[in-house]
Amino acid sequence: MSQSVTSVSTAQGALSPAAGDSPFRQFVRRFLRQKLGIAAFVVLMILFLLSLIGSAISPYDPVKPDYNVLLMPPSAEHLMGTDEFGRDVLSRVINGARISLAVGIGSVLIGSVIGAVIGLTAGYYGGRYDSLVMRSCDVMFAFPGILQAIAIIAILGPGLSNVVWAVAIYTIPQFIRIIRGSTLALKNMMYIEAARAMGIPDWSIIWKHIFPGTFSIAMVYFTMRIGTAILIAASLSFLGLGAQPPMPEWGAMLSGGRQYLMSAPHVALFPGLAILITCLAFNLFGDGLRDALDRKIID
């Protein structure tokens, strides 16, 4: 009987996480099972690398025109062809990665920080402050995101920096709702009640005890929102409200190539593929993070 109990315990120990296994190692082990997440991570690392060294490896100047090779199709000399001004499309796509990633990450970072602060305090304190915050978010949710961004750009004026703020403002209520929901679930936990009973200040409880509990869901949503932010920024540039010529931004490139869809489709095809691949990679990476951070998954 004792031998059978020992064998069962040994089998259970083999199936459970190793003793002393850190949460980070458990996360890495779970994430390595997400094949699509790993593929998306590799794609994102390539994009980040291109954003860092793109200007050094691009074969041509992305903004210098060459009127001898207007609308040239893809060839050995120009792998993605040239646009209506003879500029190399590959060089512009490579250099556009830095702009699109900077706009996407920068806008979501600003929106997430502001949204996290408001969401944590609203969920923790509640009352009229919480009601005011949530009614304001409801008003913002009543309008489509692209219309909000267009309205903000109409006030601030066109330009890439204003696009960052427009997308950030659109992102704020999304993070407020997510962080507030997690805060409401955590603030009545036993360890939070114990911290209050010990006289720990509210700000310390919020940032040291509640915020870490919201970090995982916020990180997943942060990653997935970057793809949406890049898409909205590209849409604004497509409409002429974002990046201005001759800046090699993917949305602006797509806008410039739409009139050549029949005669030179490559001018719009490759920037469109860059937007598609980048947004898809961020979404798949976010899905992989969500599954890896889910503690219900048995190792």
Short mmCIF file of C-alpha atoms in Angstrom, two decimals:
data_model
loop_
_atom_site.label_atom_id
_atom_site.label_comp_id
_atom_site.label_asym_id
_atom_site.label_seq_id
_atom_site.Cartn_x
_atom_site.Cartn_y
_atom_site.Cartn_z
CA MET A 1 0.00 0.00 0.00
CA SER A 2 2.79 2.39 0.92
CA GLN A 3 4.58 1.60 -2.35
CA SER A 4 1.48 2.46 -4.40
CA VAL A 5 1.05 5.75 -2.54
CA THR A 6 4.70 6.54 -3.16
CA SER A 7 4.39 5.75 -6.87
CA VAL A 8 1.30 7.97 -7.18
CA SER A 9 3.08 10.81 -5.40
CA THR A 10 6.08 10.38 -7.67
CA ALA A 11 3.88 10.48 -10.77
CA GLN A 12 2.11 13.60 -9.54
CA GLY A 13 5.45 15.23 -8.82
CA ALA A 14 6.62 14.42 -12.34
CA LEU A 15 3.54 16.12 -13.81
CA SER A 16 3.68 19.20 -11.56
CA PRO A 17 6.12 22.11 -12.00
CA ALA A 18 9.59 21.48 -10.68
CA ALA A 19 10.22 22.47 -7.10
CA GLY A 20 11.59 25.96 -6.92
CA ASP A 21 10.59 26.66 -10.52
CA SER A 22 10.25 30.44 -10.85
CA PRO A 23 7.11 32.05 -12.31
CA PHE A 24 9.21 33.39 -15.17
CA ARG A 25 10.38 29.90 -16.13
CA GLN A 26 6.80 28.65 -15.98
CA PHE A 27 5.78 31.51 -18.26
CA VAL A 28 8.57 30.74 -20.73
CA ARG A 29 7.66 27.03 -20.74
CA ARG A 30 4.02 27.84 -21.47
CA PHE A 31 4.88 30.39 -24.13
CA LEU A 32 7.20 27.97 -25.96
CA ARG A 33 4.15 25.76 -26.54
CA GLN A 34 2.44 28.55 -28.51
CA LYS A 35 3.73 27.92 -32.03
CA LEU A 36 1.90 30.87 -33.58
CA GLY A 37 3.02 33.08 -30.71
CA ILE A 38 6.66 32.11 -31.28
CA ALA A 39 6.35 32.77 -35.03
CA ALA A 40 4.78 36.17 -34.30
CA PHE A 41 7.57 36.94 -31.82
CA VAL A 42 10.19 36.18 -34.47
CA VAL A 43 8.43 38.45 -36.97
CA LEU A 44 8.26 41.25 -34.41
CA MET A 45 11.94 40.89 -33.58
CA ILE A 46 12.76 41.22 -37.29
CA LEU A 47 10.59 44.34 -37.50
CA PHE A 48 12.27 45.86 -34.44
CA LEU A 49 15.68 45.07 -35.94
CA LEU A 50 14.66 46.75 -39.20
CA SER A 51 13.47 49.78 -37.28
CA LEU A 52 16.88 50.08 -35.63
CA ILE A 53 19.18 49.48 -38.61
CA GLY A 54 16.80 50.07 -41.51
CA SER A 55 18.46 53.26 -42.68
CA ALA A 56 21.83 51.48 -42.79
CA ILE A 57 20.69 48.45 -44.80
CA SER A 58 18.14 50.03 -47.14
CA PRO A 59 19.56 49.85 -50.69
CA TYR A 60 18.41 53.36 -51.69
CA ASP A 61 17.51 56.69 -50.17
CA PRO A 62 13.82 56.33 -49.18
CA VAL A 63 12.92 59.96 -50.00
CA LYS A 64 15.18 60.81 -52.94
CA PRO A 65 13.30 60.66 -56.28
CA ASP A 66 14.72 59.09 -59.43
CA TYR A 67 12.70 60.12 -62.48
CA ASN A 68 14.49 57.60 -64.71
CA VAL A 69 12.76 54.60 -63.07
CA LEU A 70 9.18 55.75 -62.51
CA LEU A 71 6.75 52.98 -61.54
CA MET A 72 9.24 50.22 -62.32
CA PRO A 73 7.87 46.74 -61.47
CA PRO A 74 9.77 44.46 -59.05
CA SER A 75 13.14 43.44 -60.47
CA ALA A 76 16.62 42.42 -59.40
CA GLU A 77 17.58 46.10 -59.07
CA HIS A 78 14.45 47.10 -57.17
CA LEU A 79 13.03 44.06 -55.38
CA MET A 80 9.70 45.75 -54.65
CA GLY A 81 9.74 48.09 -57.63
CA THR A 82 9.59 51.88 -57.54
CA ASP A 83 6.80 54.38 -56.90
CA GLU A 84 5.48 57.30 -58.92
CA PHE A 85 8.58 59.36 -58.09
CA GLY A 86 11.08 56.58 -58.79
CA ARG A 87 11.76 55.94 -55.11
CA ASP A 88 12.64 52.38 -54.12
CA VAL A 89 9.60 50.80 -52.45
CA LEU A 90 11.70 48.30 -50.46
CA SER A 91 13.76 51.11 -48.91
CA ARG A 92 10.61 53.01 -48.02
CA VAL A 93 8.95 49.94 -46.48
CA ILE A 94 12.06 49.20 -44.40
CA ASN A 95 12.34 52.77 -43.12
CA GLY A 96 8.58 52.93 -42.58
CA ALA A 97 8.85 50.16 -39.98
CA ARG A 98 10.55 52.55 -37.56
CA ILE A 99 7.83 55.17 -38.01
CA SER A 100 4.90 52.77 -37.67
CA LEU A 101 6.33 50.97 -34.64
CA ALA A 102 7.21 54.24 -32.93
CA VAL A 103 3.71 55.61 -33.47
CA GLY A 104 2.02 52.37 -32.39
CA ILE A 105 4.10 51.72 -29.29
CA GLY A 106 4.33 55.38 -28.28
CA SER A 107 0.60 56.03 -28.50
CA VAL A 108 -0.38 52.84 -26.67
CA LEU A 109 2.26 53.49 -24.00
CA ILE A 110 0.87 56.96 -23.31
CA GLY A 111 -2.72 55.71 -23.32
CA SER A 112 -1.93 52.73 -21.09
CA VAL A 113 -0.12 54.78 -18.45
CA ILE A 114 -2.90 57.38 -18.20
CA GLY A 115 -5.61 54.72 -18.39
CA ALA A 116 -3.94 52.57 -15.72
CA VAL A 117 -3.67 55.47 -13.26
CA ILE A 118 -7.31 56.47 -13.75
CA GLY A 119 -8.57 52.87 -13.77
CA LEU A 120 -6.72 51.94 -10.57
CA THR A 121 -7.89 54.97 -8.63
CA ALA A 122 -11.46 54.77 -9.94
CA GLY A 123 -11.77 51.08 -9.09
CA TYR A 124 -10.17 51.47 -5.69
CA TYR A 125 -11.98 54.57 -4.41
CA GLY A 126 -15.30 54.12 -6.25
CA GLY A 127 -18.09 56.58 -5.46
CA ARG A 128 -18.80 59.64 -7.55
CA TYR A 129 -15.30 59.70 -8.97
CA ASP A 130 -15.75 56.19 -10.35
CA SER A 131 -19.18 57.07 -11.77
CA LEU A 132 -17.79 60.19 -13.47
CA VAL A 133 -14.92 58.23 -15.00
CA MET A 134 -17.13 55.44 -16.31
CA ARG A 135 -19.75 57.79 -17.76
CA SER A 136 -16.97 59.67 -19.55
CA CYS A 137 -15.71 56.37 -20.95
CA ASP A 138 -19.22 55.47 -22.08
CA VAL A 139 -19.42 58.74 -24.01
CA MET A 140 -16.11 57.99 -25.73
CA PHE A 141 -17.17 54.41 -26.49
CA ALA A 142 -20.29 55.75 -28.22
CA PHE A 143 -18.15 57.04 -31.10
CA PRO A 144 -16.09 54.85 -33.46
CA GLY A 145 -12.37 55.05 -32.77
CA ILE A 146 -11.42 56.37 -36.19
CA LEU A 147 -13.98 59.18 -35.88
CA GLN A 148 -12.55 60.14 -32.49
CA ALA A 149 -9.06 60.22 -33.97
CA ILE A 150 -10.21 62.34 -36.93
CA ALA A 151 -11.94 64.78 -34.58
CA ILE A 152 -8.82 65.11 -32.43
CA ILE A 153 -6.64 65.63 -35.51
CA ALA A 154 -9.09 68.28 -36.71
CA ILE A 155 -8.47 70.13 -33.44
CA LEU A 156 -4.72 69.58 -33.15
CA GLY A 157 -3.92 69.69 -36.85
CA PRO A 158 -2.36 67.10 -39.17
CA GLY A 159 1.03 65.64 -38.38
CA LEU A 160 2.62 62.48 -37.04
CA SER A 161 3.04 63.75 -33.46
CA ASN A 162 -0.63 64.69 -33.32
CA VAL A 163 -1.52 61.22 -34.60
CA VAL A 164 0.29 59.76 -31.57
CA TRP A 165 -1.83 61.85 -29.21
CA ALA A 166 -5.04 61.11 -31.13
CA VAL A 167 -4.48 57.35 -30.92
CA ALA A 168 -3.39 57.65 -27.27
CA ILE A 169 -6.59 59.47 -26.31
CA TYR A 170 -8.61 56.82 -28.13
CA THR A 171 -6.74 54.12 -26.17
CA ILE A 172 -7.22 55.62 -22.69
CA PRO A 173 -10.84 54.48 -22.03
CA GLN A 174 -10.00 50.96 -23.17
CA PHE A 175 -7.34 50.62 -20.48
CA ILE A 176 -9.47 52.37 -17.87
CA ARG A 177 -12.21 49.76 -18.20
CA ILE A 178 -9.83 46.79 -18.12
CA ILE A 179 -7.73 48.02 -15.17
CA ARG A 180 -10.81 49.15 -13.23
CA GLY A 181 -12.42 45.72 -13.61
CA SER A 182 -9.33 43.97 -12.30
CA THR A 183 -9.04 46.46 -9.44
CA LEU A 184 -12.65 45.83 -8.38
CA ALA A 185 -11.92 42.10 -8.25
CA LEU A 186 -8.76 42.56 -6.18
CA LYS A 187 -9.54 45.34 -3.73
CA ASN A 188 -11.77 43.12 -1.54
CA MET A 189 -9.25 40.28 -1.32
CA MET A 190 -8.11 39.22 2.14
CA TYR A 191 -4.54 40.47 1.76
CA ILE A 192 -5.80 43.92 0.70
CA GLU A 193 -8.06 44.07 3.75
CA ALA A 194 -5.09 43.07 5.91
CA ALA A 195 -2.98 45.84 4.37
CA ARG A 196 -5.69 48.40 5.17
CA ALA A 197 -5.96 47.11 8.74
CA MET A 198 -2.20 47.57 9.15
CA GLY A 199 -2.56 51.24 8.20
CA ILE A 200 -0.66 51.03 4.90
CA PRO A 201 -1.36 54.15 2.80
CA ASP A 202 -3.77 53.85 -0.10
CA TRP A 203 -1.16 54.76 -2.72
CA SER A 204 1.10 51.98 -1.46
CA ILE A 205 -1.76 49.45 -1.55
CA ILE A 206 -2.67 50.50 -5.09
CA TRP A 207 0.83 50.36 -6.57
CA LYS A 208 2.43 47.58 -4.53
CA HIS A 209 -0.48 45.19 -4.04
CA ILE A 210 -3.23 45.85 -6.60
CA PHE A 211 -1.29 46.98 -9.66
CA PRO A 212 0.88 43.80 -9.85
CA GLY A 213 -2.34 41.78 -9.99
CA THR A 214 -3.53 43.74 -13.02
CA PHE A 215 -0.19 43.70 -14.83
CA SER A 216 -0.62 40.44 -16.76
CA ILE A 217 -3.97 41.33 -18.34
CA ALA A 218 -2.75 44.87 -19.01
CA MET A 219 0.37 43.53 -20.72
CA VAL A 220 -1.64 41.25 -23.00
CA TYR A 221 -4.01 44.05 -23.95
CA PHE A 222 -1.07 46.45 -24.42
CA THR A 223 0.51 44.10 -26.95
CA MET A 224 -2.68 43.56 -28.91
CA ARG A 225 -3.55 47.28 -28.93
CA ILE A 226 -0.28 48.13 -30.69
CA GLY A 227 -1.52 46.45 -33.88
CA THR A 228 -4.77 48.42 -33.69
CA ALA A 229 -2.86 51.65 -33.07
CA ILE A 230 -0.65 51.03 -36.11
CA LEU A 231 -3.74 50.38 -38.22
CA ILE A 232 -5.47 53.58 -37.04
CA ALA A 233 -2.31 55.65 -37.57
CA ALA A 234 -1.98 54.21 -41.08
CA SER A 235 -5.64 55.02 -41.75
CA LEU A 236 -5.11 58.64 -40.69
CA SER A 237 -2.03 58.91 -42.90
CA PHE A 238 -4.01 57.33 -45.74
CA LEU A 239 -6.55 60.13 -45.35
CA GLY A 240 -3.78 62.75 -45.38
CA LEU A 241 -4.10 63.57 -41.67
CA GLY A 242 -0.98 61.83 -40.42
CA ALA A 243 2.48 61.54 -41.93
CA GLN A 244 3.09 64.06 -44.69
CA PRO A 245 5.04 63.41 -47.93
CA PRO A 246 7.75 62.44 -48.54
CA MET A 247 7.90 60.61 -45.18
CA PRO A 248 7.99 56.83 -45.80
CA GLU A 249 5.03 55.90 -43.62
CA TRP A 250 3.08 52.80 -44.66
CA GLY A 251 -0.36 54.45 -44.64
CA ALA A 252 0.87 57.41 -46.67
CA MET A 253 2.57 55.03 -49.11
CA LEU A 254 -0.67 53.11 -49.47
CA SER A 255 -2.53 56.34 -50.16
CA GLY A 256 -0.02 57.39 -52.81
CA GLY A 257 -0.24 54.04 -54.59
CA ARG A 258 -4.01 53.69 -54.74
CA GLN A 259 -4.25 55.57 -58.04
CA TYR A 260 -1.84 53.09 -59.64
CA LEU A 261 -3.63 49.89 -58.61
CA MET A 262 -4.26 48.91 -62.23
CA SER A 263 -0.97 50.00 -63.82
CA ALA A 264 1.50 49.46 -60.94
CA PRO A 265 -0.18 47.51 -58.10
CA HIS A 266 3.14 46.89 -56.33
CA VAL A 267 3.24 50.51 -55.13
CA ALA A 268 0.28 49.85 -52.80
CA LEU A 269 0.68 46.08 -52.39
CA PHE A 270 3.88 45.98 -50.35
CA PRO A 271 3.00 48.73 -47.83
CA GLY A 272 -0.39 47.04 -47.37
CA LEU A 273 1.29 43.70 -46.74
CA ALA A 274 3.62 45.34 -44.22
CA ILE A 275 0.63 46.72 -42.29
CA LEU A 276 -1.17 43.36 -42.45
CA ILE A 277 1.81 41.30 -41.29
CA THR A 278 2.67 43.71 -38.45
CA CYS A 279 -0.88 43.92 -37.08
CA LEU A 280 -1.33 40.14 -37.36
CA ALA A 281 2.00 39.51 -35.60
CA PHE A 282 1.06 41.73 -32.65
CA ASN A 283 -2.35 40.07 -32.33
CA LEU A 284 -0.91 36.54 -32.46
CA PHE A 285 1.83 37.48 -30.00
CA GLY A 286 -0.81 38.89 -27.65
CA ASP A 287 -2.79 35.65 -27.91
CA GLY A 288 0.35 33.70 -27.06
CA LEU A 289 1.04 35.92 -24.05
CA ARG A 290 -2.53 35.49 -22.84
CA ASP A 291 -2.32 31.71 -22.97
CA ALA A 292 1.14 31.69 -21.37
CA LEU A 293 0.02 33.93 -18.50
CA ASP A 294 -3.16 31.93 -17.87
CA ARG A 295 -2.56 30.08 -14.60
CA LYS A 296 -5.38 27.65 -15.35
CA ILE A 297 -3.16 25.94 -17.93
CA ILE A 298 -1.60 22.84 -16.35
CA ASP A 299 2.13 22.41 -16.91
#
